[in-house]
CSV table of C-alpha atoms in Angstrom, one decimal:
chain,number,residue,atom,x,y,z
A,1,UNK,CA,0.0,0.0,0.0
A,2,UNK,CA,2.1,3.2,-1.3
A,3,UNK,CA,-0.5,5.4,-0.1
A,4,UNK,CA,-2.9,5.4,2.2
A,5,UNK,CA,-4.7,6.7,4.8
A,6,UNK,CA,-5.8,6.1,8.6
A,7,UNK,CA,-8.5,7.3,10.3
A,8,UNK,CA,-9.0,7.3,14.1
A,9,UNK,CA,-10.8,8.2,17.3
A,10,UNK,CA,-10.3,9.4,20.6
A,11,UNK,CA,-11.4,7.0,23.2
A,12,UNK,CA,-13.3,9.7,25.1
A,13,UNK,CA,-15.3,10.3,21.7
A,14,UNK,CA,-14.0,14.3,21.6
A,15,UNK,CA,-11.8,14.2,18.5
A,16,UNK,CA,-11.8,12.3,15.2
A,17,UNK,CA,-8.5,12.4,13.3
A,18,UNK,CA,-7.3,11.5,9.5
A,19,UNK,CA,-4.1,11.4,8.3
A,20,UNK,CA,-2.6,10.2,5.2
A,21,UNK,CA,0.2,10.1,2.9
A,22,UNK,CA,-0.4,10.8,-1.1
A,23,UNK,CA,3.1,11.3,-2.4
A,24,UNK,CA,2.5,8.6,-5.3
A,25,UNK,CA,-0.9,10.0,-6.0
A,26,UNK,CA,-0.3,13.3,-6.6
A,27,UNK,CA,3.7,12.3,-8.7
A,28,UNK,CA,1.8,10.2,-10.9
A,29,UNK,CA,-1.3,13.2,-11.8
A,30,UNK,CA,1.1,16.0,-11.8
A,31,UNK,CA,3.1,13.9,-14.1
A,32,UNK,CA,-0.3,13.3,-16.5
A,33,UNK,CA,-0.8,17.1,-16.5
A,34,UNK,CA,3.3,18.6,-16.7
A,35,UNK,CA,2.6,21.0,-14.2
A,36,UNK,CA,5.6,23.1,-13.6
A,37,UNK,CA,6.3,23.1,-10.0
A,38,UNK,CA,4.0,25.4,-8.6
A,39,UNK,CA,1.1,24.4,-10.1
A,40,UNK,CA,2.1,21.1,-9.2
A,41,UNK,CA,2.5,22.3,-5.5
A,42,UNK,CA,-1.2,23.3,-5.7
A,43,UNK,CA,-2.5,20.2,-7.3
A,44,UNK,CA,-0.3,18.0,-4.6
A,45,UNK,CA,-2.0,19.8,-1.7
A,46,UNK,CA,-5.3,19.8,-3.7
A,47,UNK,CA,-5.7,16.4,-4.1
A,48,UNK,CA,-4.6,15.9,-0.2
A,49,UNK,CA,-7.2,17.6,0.2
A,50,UNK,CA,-9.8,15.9,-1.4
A,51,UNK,CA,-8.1,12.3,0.0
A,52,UNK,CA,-9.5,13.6,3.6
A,53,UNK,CA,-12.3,15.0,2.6
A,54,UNK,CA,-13.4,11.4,0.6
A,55,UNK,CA,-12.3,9.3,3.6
A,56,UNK,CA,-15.6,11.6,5.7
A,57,UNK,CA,-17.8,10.2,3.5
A,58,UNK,CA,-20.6,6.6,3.4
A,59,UNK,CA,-19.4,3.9,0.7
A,60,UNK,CA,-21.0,5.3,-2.7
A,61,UNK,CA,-20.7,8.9,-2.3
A,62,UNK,CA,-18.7,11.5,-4.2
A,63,UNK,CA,-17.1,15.0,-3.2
A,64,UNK,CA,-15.8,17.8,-6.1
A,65,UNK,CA,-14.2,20.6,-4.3
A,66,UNK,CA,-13.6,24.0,-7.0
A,67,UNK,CA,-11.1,26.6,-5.8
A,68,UNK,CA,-11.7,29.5,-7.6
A,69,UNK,CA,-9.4,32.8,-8.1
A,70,UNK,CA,-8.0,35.9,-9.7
A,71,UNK,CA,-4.8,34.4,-9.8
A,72,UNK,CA,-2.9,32.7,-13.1
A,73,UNK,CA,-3.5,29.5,-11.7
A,74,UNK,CA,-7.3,30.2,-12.3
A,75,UNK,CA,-8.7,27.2,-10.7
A,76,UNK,CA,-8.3,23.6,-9.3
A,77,UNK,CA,-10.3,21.1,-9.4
A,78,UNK,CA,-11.2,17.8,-7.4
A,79,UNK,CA,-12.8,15.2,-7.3
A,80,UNK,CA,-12.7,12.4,-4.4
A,81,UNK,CA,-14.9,9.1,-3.8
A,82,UNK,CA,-15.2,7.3,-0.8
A,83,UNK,CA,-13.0,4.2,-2.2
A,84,UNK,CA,-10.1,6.5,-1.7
A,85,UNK,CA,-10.0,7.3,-5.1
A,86,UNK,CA,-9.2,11.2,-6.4
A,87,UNK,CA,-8.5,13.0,-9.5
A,88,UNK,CA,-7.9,16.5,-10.3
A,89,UNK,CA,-6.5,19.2,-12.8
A,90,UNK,CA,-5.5,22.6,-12.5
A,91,UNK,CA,-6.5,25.9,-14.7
A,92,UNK,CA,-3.5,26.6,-16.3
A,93,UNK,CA,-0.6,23.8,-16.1
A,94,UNK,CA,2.0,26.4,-16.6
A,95,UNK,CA,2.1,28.8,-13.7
A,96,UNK,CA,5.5,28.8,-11.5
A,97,UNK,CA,5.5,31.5,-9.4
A,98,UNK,CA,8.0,32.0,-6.6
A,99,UNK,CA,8.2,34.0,-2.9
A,100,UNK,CA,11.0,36.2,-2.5
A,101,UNK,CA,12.5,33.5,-0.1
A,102,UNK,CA,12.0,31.3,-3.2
A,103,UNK,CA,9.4,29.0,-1.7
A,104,UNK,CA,6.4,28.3,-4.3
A,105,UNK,CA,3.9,30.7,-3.9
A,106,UNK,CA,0.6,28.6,-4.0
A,107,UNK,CA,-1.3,31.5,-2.6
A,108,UNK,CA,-0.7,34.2,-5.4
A,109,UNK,CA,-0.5,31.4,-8.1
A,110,UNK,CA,-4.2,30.4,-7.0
A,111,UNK,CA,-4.9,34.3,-6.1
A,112,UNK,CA,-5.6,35.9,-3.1
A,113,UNK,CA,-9.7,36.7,-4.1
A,114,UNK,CA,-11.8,34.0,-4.7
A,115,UNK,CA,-13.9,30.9,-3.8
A,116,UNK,CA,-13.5,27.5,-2.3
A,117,UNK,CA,-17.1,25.3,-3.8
A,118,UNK,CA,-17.4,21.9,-2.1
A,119,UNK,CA,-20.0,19.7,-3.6
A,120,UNK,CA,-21.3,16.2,-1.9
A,121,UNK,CA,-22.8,13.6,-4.2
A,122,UNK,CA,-24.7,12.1,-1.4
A,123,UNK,CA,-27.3,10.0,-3.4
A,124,UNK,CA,-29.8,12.4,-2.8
A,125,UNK,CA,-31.5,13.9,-5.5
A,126,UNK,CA,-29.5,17.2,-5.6
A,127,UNK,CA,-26.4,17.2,-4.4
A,128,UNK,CA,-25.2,19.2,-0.7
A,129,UNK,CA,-23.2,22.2,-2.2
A,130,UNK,CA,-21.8,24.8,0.2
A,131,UNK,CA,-19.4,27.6,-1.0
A,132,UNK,CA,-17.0,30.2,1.6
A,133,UNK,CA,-14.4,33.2,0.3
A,134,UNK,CA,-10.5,31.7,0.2
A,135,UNK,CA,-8.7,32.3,3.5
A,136,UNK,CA,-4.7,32.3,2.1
A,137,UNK,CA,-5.4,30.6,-0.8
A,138,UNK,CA,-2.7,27.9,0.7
A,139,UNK,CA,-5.6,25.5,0.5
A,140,UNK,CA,-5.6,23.6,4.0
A,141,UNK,CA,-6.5,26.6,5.7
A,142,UNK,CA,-9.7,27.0,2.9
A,143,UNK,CA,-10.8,24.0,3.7
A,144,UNK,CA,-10.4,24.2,7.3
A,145,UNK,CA,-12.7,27.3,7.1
A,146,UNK,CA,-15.4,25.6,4.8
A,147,UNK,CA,-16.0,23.0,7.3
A,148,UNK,CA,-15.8,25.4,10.4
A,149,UNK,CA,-18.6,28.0,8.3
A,150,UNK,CA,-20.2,25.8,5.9
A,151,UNK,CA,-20.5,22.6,8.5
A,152,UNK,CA,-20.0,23.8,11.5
A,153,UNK,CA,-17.5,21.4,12.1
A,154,UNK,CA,-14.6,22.9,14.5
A,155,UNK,CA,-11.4,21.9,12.2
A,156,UNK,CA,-7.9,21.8,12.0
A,157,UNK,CA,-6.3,20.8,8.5
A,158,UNK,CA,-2.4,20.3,7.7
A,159,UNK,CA,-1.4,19.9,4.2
A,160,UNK,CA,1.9,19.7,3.0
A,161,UNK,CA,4.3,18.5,-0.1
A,162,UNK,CA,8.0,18.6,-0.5
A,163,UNK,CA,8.9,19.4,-4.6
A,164,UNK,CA,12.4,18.9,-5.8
A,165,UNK,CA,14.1,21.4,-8.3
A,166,UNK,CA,13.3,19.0,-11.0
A,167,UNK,CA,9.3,19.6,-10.2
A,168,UNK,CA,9.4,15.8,-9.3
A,169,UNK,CA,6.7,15.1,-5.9
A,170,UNK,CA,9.0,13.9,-3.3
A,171,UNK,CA,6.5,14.0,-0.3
A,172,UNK,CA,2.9,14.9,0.0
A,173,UNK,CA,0.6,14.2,2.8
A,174,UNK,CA,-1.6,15.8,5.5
A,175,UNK,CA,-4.4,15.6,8.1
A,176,UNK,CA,-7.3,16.7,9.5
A,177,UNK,CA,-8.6,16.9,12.8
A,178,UNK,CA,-12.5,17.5,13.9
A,179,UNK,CA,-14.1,18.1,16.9
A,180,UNK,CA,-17.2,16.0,17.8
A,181,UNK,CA,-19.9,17.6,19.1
A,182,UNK,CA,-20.9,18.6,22.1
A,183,UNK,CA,-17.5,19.8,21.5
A,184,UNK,CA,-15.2,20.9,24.5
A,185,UNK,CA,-13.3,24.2,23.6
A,186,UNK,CA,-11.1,23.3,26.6
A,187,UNK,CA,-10.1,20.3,24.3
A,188,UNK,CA,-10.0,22.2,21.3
A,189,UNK,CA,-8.2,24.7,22.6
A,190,UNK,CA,-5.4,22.5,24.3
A,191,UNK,CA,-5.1,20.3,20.7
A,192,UNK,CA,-4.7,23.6,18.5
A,193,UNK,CA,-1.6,24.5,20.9
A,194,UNK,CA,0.2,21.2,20.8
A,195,UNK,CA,-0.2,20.6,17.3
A,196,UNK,CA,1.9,24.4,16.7
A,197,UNK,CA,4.2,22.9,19.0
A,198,UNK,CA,4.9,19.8,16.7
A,199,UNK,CA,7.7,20.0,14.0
A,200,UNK,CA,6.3,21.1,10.6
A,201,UNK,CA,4.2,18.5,8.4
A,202,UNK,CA,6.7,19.5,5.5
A,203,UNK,CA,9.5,17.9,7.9
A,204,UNK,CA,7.6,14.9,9.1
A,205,UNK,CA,6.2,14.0,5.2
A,206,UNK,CA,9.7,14.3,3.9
A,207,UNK,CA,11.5,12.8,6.6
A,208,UNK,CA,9.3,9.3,5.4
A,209,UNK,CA,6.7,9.4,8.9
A,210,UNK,CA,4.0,7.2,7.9
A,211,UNK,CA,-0.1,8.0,8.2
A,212,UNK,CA,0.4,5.9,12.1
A,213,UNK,CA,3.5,8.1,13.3
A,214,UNK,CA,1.7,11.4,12.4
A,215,UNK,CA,-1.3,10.3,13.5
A,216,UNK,CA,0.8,9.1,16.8
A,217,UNK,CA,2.4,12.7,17.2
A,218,UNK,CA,-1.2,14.7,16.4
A,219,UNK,CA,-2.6,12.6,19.7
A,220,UNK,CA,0.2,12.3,21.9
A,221,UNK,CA,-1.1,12.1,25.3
A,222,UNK,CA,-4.9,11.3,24.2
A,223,UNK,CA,-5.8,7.5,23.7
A,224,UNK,CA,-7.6,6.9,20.6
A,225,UNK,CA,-8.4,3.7,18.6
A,226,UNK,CA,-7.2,2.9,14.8
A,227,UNK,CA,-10.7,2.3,12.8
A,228,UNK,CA,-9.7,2.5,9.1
A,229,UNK,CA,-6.6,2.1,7.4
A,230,UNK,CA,-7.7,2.8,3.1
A,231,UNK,CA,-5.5,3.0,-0.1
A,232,UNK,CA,-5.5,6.4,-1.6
A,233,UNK,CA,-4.7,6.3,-5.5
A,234,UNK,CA,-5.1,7.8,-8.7
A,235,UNK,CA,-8.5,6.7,-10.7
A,236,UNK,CA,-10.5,8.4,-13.6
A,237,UNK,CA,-14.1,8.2,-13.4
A,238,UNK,CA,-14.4,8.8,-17.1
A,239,UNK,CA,-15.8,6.0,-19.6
A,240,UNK,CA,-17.1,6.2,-23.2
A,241,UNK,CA,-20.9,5.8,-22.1
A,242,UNK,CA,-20.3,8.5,-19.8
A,243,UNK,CA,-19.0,10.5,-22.5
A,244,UNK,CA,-22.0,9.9,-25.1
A,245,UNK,CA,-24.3,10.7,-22.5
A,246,UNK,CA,-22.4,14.5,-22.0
A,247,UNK,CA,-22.5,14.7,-25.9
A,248,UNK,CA,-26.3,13.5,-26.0
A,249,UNK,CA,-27.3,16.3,-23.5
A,250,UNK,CA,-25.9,19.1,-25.9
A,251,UNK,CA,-28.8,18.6,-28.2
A,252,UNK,CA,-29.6,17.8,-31.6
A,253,UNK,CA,-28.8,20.8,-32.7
A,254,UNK,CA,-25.2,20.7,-31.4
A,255,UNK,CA,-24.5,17.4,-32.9
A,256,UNK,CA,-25.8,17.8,-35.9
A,257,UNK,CA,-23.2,21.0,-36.2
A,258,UNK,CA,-20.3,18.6,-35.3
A,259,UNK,CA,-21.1,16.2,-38.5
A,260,UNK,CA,-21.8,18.6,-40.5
A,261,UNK,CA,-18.7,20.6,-40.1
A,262,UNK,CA,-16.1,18.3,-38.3
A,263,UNK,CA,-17.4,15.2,-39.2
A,264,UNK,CA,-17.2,13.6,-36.0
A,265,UNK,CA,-15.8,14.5,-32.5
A,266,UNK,CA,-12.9,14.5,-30.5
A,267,UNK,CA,-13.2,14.7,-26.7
A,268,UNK,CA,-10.5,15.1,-23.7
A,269,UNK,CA,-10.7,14.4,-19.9
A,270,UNK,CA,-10.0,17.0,-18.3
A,271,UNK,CA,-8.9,14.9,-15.6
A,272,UNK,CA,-7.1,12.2,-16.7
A,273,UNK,CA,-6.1,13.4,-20.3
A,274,UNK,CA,-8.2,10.0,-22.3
A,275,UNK,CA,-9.1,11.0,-26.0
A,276,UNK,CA,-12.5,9.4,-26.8
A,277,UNK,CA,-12.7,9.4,-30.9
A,278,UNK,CA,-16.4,9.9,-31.9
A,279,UNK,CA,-16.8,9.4,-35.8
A,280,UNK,CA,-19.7,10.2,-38.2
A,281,UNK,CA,-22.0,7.2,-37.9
A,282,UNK,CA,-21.0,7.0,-34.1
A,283,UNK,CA,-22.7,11.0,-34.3
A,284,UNK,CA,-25.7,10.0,-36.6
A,285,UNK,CA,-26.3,7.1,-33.8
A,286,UNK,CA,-26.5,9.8,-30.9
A,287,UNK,CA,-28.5,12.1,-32.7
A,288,UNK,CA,-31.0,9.0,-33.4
A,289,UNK,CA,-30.8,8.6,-29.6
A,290,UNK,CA,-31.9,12.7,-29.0
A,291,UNK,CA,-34.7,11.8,-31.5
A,292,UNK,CA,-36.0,8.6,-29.9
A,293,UNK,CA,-36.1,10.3,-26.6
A,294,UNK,CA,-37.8,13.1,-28.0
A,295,UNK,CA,-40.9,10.7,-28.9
A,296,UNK,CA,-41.4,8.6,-26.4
């Protein structure tokens, strides 16, 4: 299991924590996309993100998180099942922008105005969308503030990725810590202080600490039991049928245009890069489908 993720509680039933390591995850979509380093900074810690928040989730459901901003970056977005599978892609693969310290500057990549839009596929017949202003743009800090104003969930959220010169994903990982109601701010209050105390996640991630060790540091000195250790990976939800049925809703109209002036159809995943070849008859066959529907 390259990566994974545990997920625990506190035996007095005050805390829940998750941590995880995605360093293969997030090499291997970077890699898909060529980000240059700092948009590959922001779609490591992006897809961290979307890791923890997939592991909160019942078996079936779905989570796509947007971060929006004025930034080059433009946007990132995520998606997340409760397998432990995630995908992703960034605005603009291109952006590399640096700090005068020469750290990557996620923050003004992404851009300092904008909006963090979580969206929960919960099997409902709408799905649970909630949407809050970015913090710092650094991303764990966003989404600590959508669950705090959006869910009402006190949270803590460390994210953190170690890229080498080369733009090659060394180390990613991060956690995320939640209150359970009725929550105790004495608690709260006492686990925000020892976790600034701790050495940073940056150091930890790259100094090979595993999901257990972090998760062992986070807790020190409260007892809490190990419920779920999950594999975290790379996995495209995209098929061919899925693709028809995106080129079926675009109407008749919008078909008929294709074959008439392309003669067929070429379309891309956004998040996993797949070319899906649609030719003429393949077009006159959808556009039979449109029609059929239309009648019955």
């Amino acid at each position: 299991m390259s990566d994974y993720l545990v997920r625990a509680i506190a035996k007095s039933g005050s805390v829940r924590a998750l941590t995880c390591v995605t360093t293969s995850t997030a090499s291997e979509v970077c890699r898909r996309h060529g980000t240059l380093p700092t948009a590959t900074a922001a779609l490591a810690r992006s897809l961290t993100a979307g890791a923890l928040m997939g592991a909160l989730l019942k078996t079936g459901q779905r989570v796509a998180m947007r971060f929006e901003g004025n930034g080059p970056l433009k946007k990132i977005v995520i998606e997340a099942d409760s397998d432990g599978s995630v995908r992703g892609y960034v605005g603009d693969t291109q952006v590399h922008l640096l700090r005068p310290d020469g750290a990557l500057d996620v923050p003004n990549a992404l851009g300092r105005a904008g909006f963090l839009t979580v969206a929960k596929d919960l099997g409902l017949k709408e799905p649970y969308r909630g949407t809050v202003q970015l913090y710092t743009s650094g991303i764990a800090e966003d989404l600590a503030l959508y669950l705090v104003e959006s869910e009402q969930i006190p949270s803590a959220v460390g994210i953190a990725e170690f890229i080498e010169q080369d733009g090659e994903v060394t180390a990613c990982g991060g956690f995320l810590i939640q209150a359970i109601p009725p929550v105790d701010p004495l608690v709260v209050e006492e686990l925000m202080n020892h976790i600034e105390q701790l050495p940073s996640l940056s150091e930890l991630l790259h100094g090979g600490k595993t999901p257990e060790e972090i998760m062992e540091l986070l807790l020190s000195g409260m007892e809490y039991d190990i419920l779920e250790k999950r594999a975290i990976g790379f996995a495209c939800s995209c098929s061919r049928e899925r693709i028809e049925r995106v080129l079926i809703s675009m109407g008749k109209k919008e078909l008929s245009s294709m074959l008439k002036e392309q003669h067929g159809a070429e379309v891309t995943c956004e998040f996993c890069g797949e070319r899906y070849r649609f030719s003429e008859a393949d077009l006159e066959r959808l556009i039979a489908e449109v029609d059929a529907t239309k009648t019955e």
